[in-house]
Short mmCIF file of C-alpha atoms in Angstrom, two decimals:
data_model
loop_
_atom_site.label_atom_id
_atom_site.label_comp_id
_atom_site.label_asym_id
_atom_site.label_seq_id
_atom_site.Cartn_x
_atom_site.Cartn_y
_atom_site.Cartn_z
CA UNK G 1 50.03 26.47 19.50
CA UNK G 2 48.94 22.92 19.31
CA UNK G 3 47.56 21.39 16.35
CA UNK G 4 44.13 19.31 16.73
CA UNK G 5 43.96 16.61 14.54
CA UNK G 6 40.78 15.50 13.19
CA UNK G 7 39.64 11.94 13.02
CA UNK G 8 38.61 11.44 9.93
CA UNK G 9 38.21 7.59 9.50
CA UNK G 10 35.66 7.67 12.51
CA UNK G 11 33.72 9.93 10.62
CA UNK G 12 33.35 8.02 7.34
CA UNK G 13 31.26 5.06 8.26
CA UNK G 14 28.52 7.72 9.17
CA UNK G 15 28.93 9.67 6.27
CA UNK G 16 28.54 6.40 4.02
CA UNK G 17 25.28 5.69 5.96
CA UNK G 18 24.11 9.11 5.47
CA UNK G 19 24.66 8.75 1.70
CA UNK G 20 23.61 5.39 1.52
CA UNK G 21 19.95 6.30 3.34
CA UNK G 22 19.52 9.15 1.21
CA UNK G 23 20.40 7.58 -1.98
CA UNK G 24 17.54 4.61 -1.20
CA UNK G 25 15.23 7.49 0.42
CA UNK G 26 15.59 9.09 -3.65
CA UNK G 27 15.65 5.72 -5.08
CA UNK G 28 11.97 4.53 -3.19
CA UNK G 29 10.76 8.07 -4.21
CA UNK G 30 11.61 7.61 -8.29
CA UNK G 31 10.43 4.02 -8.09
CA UNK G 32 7.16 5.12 -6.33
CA UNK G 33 6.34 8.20 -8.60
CA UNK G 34 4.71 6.08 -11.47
CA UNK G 35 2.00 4.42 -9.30
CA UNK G 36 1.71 7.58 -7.57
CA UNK G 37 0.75 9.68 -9.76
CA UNK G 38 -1.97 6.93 -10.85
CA UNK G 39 -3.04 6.73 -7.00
CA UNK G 40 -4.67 10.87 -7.58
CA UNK G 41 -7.42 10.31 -9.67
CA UNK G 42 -8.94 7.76 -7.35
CA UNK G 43 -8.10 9.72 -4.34
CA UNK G 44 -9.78 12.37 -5.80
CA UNK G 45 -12.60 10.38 -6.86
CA UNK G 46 -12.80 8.90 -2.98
CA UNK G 47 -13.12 12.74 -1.28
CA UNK G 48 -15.79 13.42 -3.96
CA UNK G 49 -18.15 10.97 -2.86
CA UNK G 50 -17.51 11.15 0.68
CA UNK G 51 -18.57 15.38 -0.06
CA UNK G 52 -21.46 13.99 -1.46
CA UNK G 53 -22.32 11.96 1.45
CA UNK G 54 -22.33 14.93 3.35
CA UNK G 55 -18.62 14.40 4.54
CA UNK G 56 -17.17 17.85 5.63
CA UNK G 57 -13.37 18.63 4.07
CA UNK G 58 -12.52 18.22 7.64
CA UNK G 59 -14.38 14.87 8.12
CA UNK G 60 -12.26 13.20 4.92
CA UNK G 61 -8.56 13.98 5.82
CA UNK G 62 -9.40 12.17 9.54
CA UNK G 63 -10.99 9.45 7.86
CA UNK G 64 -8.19 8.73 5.13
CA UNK G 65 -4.85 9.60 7.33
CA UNK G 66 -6.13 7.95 10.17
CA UNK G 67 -7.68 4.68 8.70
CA UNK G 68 -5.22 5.30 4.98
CA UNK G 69 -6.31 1.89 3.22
CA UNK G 70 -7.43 2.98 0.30
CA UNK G 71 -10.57 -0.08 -0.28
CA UNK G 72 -11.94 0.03 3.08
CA UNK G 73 -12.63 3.89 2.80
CA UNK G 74 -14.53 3.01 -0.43
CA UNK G 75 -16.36 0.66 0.83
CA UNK G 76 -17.36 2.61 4.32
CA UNK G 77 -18.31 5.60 1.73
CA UNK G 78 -20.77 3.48 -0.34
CA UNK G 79 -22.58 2.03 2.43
CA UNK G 80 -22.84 5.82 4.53
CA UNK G 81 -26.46 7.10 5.34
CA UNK G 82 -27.17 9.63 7.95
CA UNK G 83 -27.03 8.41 10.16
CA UNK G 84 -24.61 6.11 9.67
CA UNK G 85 -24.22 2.87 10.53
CA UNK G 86 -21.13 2.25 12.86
CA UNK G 87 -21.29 -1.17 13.55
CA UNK G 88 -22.06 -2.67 10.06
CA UNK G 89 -18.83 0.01 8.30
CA UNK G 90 -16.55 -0.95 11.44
CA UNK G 91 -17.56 -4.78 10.17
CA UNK G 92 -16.90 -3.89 6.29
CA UNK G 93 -13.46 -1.89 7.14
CA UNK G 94 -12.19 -5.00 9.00
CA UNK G 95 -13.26 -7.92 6.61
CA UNK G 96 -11.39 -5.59 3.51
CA UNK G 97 -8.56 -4.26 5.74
CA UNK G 98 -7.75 -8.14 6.98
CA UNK G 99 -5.74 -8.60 3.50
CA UNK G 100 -3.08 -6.37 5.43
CA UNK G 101 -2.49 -9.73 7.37
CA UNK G 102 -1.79 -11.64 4.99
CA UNK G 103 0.73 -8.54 3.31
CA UNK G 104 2.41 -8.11 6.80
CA UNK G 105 2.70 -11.97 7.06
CA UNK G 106 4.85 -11.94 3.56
CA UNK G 107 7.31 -9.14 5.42
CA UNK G 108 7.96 -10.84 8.12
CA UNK G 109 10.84 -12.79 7.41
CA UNK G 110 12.37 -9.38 5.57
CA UNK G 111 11.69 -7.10 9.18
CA UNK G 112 12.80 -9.42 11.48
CA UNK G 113 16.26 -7.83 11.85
CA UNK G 114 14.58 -4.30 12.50
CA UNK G 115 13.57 -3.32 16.42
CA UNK G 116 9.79 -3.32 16.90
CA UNK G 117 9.75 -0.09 17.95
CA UNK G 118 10.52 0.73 14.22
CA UNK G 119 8.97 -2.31 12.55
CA UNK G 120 5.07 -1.49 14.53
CA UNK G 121 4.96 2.28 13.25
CA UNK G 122 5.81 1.56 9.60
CA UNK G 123 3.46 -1.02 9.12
CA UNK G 124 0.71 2.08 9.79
CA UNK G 125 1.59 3.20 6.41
CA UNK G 126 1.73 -0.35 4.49
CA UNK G 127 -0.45 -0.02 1.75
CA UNK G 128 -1.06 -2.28 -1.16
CA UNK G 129 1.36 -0.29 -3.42
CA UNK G 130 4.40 0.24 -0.71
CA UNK G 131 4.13 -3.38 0.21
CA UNK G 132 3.94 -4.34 -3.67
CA UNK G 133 6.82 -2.15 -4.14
CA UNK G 134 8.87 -2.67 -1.45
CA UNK G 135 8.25 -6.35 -1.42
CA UNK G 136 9.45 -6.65 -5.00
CA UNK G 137 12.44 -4.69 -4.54
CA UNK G 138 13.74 -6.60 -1.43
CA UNK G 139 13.96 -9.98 -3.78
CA UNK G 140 14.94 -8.71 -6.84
CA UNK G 141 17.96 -6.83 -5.03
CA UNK G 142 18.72 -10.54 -3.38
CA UNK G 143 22.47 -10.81 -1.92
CA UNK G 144 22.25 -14.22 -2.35
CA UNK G 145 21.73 -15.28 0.77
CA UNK G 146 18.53 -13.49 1.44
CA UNK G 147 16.64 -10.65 0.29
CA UNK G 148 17.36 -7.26 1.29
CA UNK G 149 14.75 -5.22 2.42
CA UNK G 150 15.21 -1.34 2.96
CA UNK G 151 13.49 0.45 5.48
CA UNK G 152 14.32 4.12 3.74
CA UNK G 153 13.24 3.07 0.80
CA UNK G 154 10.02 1.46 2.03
CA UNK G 155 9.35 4.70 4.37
CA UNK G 156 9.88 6.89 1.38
CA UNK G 157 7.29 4.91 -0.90
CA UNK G 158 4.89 5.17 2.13
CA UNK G 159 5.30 8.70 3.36
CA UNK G 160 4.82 9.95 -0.45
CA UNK G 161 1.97 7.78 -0.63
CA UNK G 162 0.28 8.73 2.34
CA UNK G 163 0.80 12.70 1.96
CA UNK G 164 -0.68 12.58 -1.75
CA UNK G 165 -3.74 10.59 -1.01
CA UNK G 166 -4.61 12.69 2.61
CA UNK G 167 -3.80 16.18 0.36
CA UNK G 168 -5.94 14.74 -2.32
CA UNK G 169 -8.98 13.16 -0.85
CA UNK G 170 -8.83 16.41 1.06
CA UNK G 171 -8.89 18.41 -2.68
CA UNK G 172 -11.73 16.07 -3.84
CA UNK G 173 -14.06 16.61 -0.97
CA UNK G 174 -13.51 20.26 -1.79
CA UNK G 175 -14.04 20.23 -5.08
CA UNK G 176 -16.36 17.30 -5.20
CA UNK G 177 -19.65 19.98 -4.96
CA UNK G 178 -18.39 21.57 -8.10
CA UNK G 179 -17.67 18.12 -10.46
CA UNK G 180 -20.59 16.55 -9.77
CA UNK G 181 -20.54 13.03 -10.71
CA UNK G 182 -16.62 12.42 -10.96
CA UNK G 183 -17.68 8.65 -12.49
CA UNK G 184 -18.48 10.41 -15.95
CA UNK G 185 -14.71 11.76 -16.00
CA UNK G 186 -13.50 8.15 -16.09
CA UNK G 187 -11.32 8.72 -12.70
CA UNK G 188 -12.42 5.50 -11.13
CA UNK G 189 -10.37 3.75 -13.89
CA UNK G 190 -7.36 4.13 -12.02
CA UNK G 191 -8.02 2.08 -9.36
CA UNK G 192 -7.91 -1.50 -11.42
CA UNK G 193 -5.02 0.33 -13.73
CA UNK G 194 -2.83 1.17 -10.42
CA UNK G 195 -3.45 -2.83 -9.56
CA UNK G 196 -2.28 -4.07 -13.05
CA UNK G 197 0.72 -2.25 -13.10
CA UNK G 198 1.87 -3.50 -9.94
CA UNK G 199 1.36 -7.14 -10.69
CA UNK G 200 2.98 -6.83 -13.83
CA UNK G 201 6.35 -5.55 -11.95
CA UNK G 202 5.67 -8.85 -10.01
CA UNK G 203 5.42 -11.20 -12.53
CA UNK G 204 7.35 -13.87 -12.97
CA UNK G 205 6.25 -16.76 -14.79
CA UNK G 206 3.18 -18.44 -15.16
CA UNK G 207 3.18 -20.68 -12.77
CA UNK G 208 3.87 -18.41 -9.68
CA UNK G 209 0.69 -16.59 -10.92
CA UNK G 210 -1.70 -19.50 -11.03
CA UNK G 211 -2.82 -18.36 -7.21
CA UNK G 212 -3.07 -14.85 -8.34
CA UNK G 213 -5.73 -16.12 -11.04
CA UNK G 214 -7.43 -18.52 -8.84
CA UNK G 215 -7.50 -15.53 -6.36
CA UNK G 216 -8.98 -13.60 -8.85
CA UNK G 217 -11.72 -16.27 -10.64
CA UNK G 218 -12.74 -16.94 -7.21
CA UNK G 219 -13.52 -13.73 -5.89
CA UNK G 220 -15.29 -12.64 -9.15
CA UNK G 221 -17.03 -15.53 -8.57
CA UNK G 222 -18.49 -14.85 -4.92
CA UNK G 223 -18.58 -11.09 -5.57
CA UNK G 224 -21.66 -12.61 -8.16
CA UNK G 225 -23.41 -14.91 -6.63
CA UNK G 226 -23.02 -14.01 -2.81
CA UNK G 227 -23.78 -10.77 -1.71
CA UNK G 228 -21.72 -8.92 0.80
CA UNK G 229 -17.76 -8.23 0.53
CA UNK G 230 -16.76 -11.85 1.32
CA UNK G 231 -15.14 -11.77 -2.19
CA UNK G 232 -12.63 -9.70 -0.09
CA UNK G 233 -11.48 -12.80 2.13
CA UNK G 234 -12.34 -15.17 -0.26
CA UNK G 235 -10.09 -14.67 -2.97
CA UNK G 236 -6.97 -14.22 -0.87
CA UNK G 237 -7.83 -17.38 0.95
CA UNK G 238 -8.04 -19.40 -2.42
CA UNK G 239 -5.50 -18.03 -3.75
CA UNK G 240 -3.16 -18.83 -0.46
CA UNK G 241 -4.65 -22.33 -0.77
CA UNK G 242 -3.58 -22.85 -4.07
CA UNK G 243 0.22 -21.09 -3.32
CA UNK G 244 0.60 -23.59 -0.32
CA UNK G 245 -0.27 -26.41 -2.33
CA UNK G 246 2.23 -25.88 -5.27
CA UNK G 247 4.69 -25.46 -2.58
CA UNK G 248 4.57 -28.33 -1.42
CA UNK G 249 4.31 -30.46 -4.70
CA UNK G 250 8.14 -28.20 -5.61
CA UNK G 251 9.12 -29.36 -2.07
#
């Protein structure tokens, strides 16, 4: 009887991709679990007041897993009435969902070496954290030559993301009837806390956070004396204004 040899050597590149996927897939989940688990009060807090607004528990897991950007769903809630008006939240959703252009902007030189047929469907579930996350961990792991971004790891901050905050906007709308006012439980304190965190893991010097606080003076600035959202655009547009033009005085 003949032996059959097995080629083994053909067999170990896919192996070491296999473990090398699952190894980021774990390491996106670990890094992710912190802001994560800060991302549930809100959530909960957002599927409260949409069941207040006469949202059904079927109404909120539509609205956050097929829109999932987090200040846009706020924003449509606190402006609902019945009936409500399309028009002016399809208006509000798009002025404080256009930041996403600027985020995807920032990723593009990092997914250019992905197909499109990949690159289009992850960017559904770029959030503010993933990108914050994922961003940061594609320049601090930096091969010297350019930074390295990793698509399991980014997919496994986004996936985790976007299954907590559908299950638990879901949970709040359910439970919103029974809490009442979820403000008096502090839960909206989250939101700004989740924020903090994440530009503290992207700090790095002063001076690269001069737009950030320019960004920030200038939208608490409109947000007071201009009603509306355009604090929303405004802020990201100073700040971007200020980033370009301390580029070019390092240039």
């Amino acid at each position: 009887m003949s032996e059959q040899r097995v080629d083994v050597s053909s067999a170990r590149p896919l192996l070491d991709k296999s473990e090398t996927k699952k190894k980021e897939i774990l390491r996106g989940l670990k890094d992710g679990l912190p802001v994560l688990l800060g991302v549930i009060p809100f959530a909960l807090v957002l599927g409260a007041q949409a069941s207040h607004k006469g949202l059904t528990p079927l109404d909120v897991p539509l609205m956050t897993g097929l829109n999932f950007a987090g200040g846009s769903e706020f924003a449509a809630i606190q402006i609902w009435t019945s009936p409500p008006p399309f028009l002016l939240i399809m208006a509000v959703t798009l002025m404080v969902n256009s930041r996403h252009i600027l985020m995807g902007a920032t990723l593009v030189p990092l997914l250019s070496r992905f197909p499109k047929r990949k690159v289009l469907p992850a960017l559904f579930f770029m959030t503010d954290e993933s990108w914050a996350l994922s961003y940061n961990d594609a320049h601090s792991r930096n091969n010297k030559t350019a930074p390295l971004f990793s698509m399991p790891y980014y997919m496994a901050v986004s996936l985790s993301f976007y299954t907590m905050w559908v299950f638990c906007t879901t949970l709040g709308a359910l439970i919103g009837p029974v809490l009442g006012d979820v403000h008096q439980y502090g839960f909206d304190m989250a939101f700004p806390a989740v924020f903090l965190v994440l530009v503290r893991g992207m700090w790095n010097g002063i001076r690269k956070a001069v737009p950030w606080i320019i960004s920030l003076v200038v939208s608490v600035a409109v947000c007071h004396f201009i009603a509306g959202l355009w604090y929303v655009i405004a802020g990201p547009l100073a700040g971007l204004a200020v980033a370009a033009f301390l580029g070019e005085e390092d240039a």
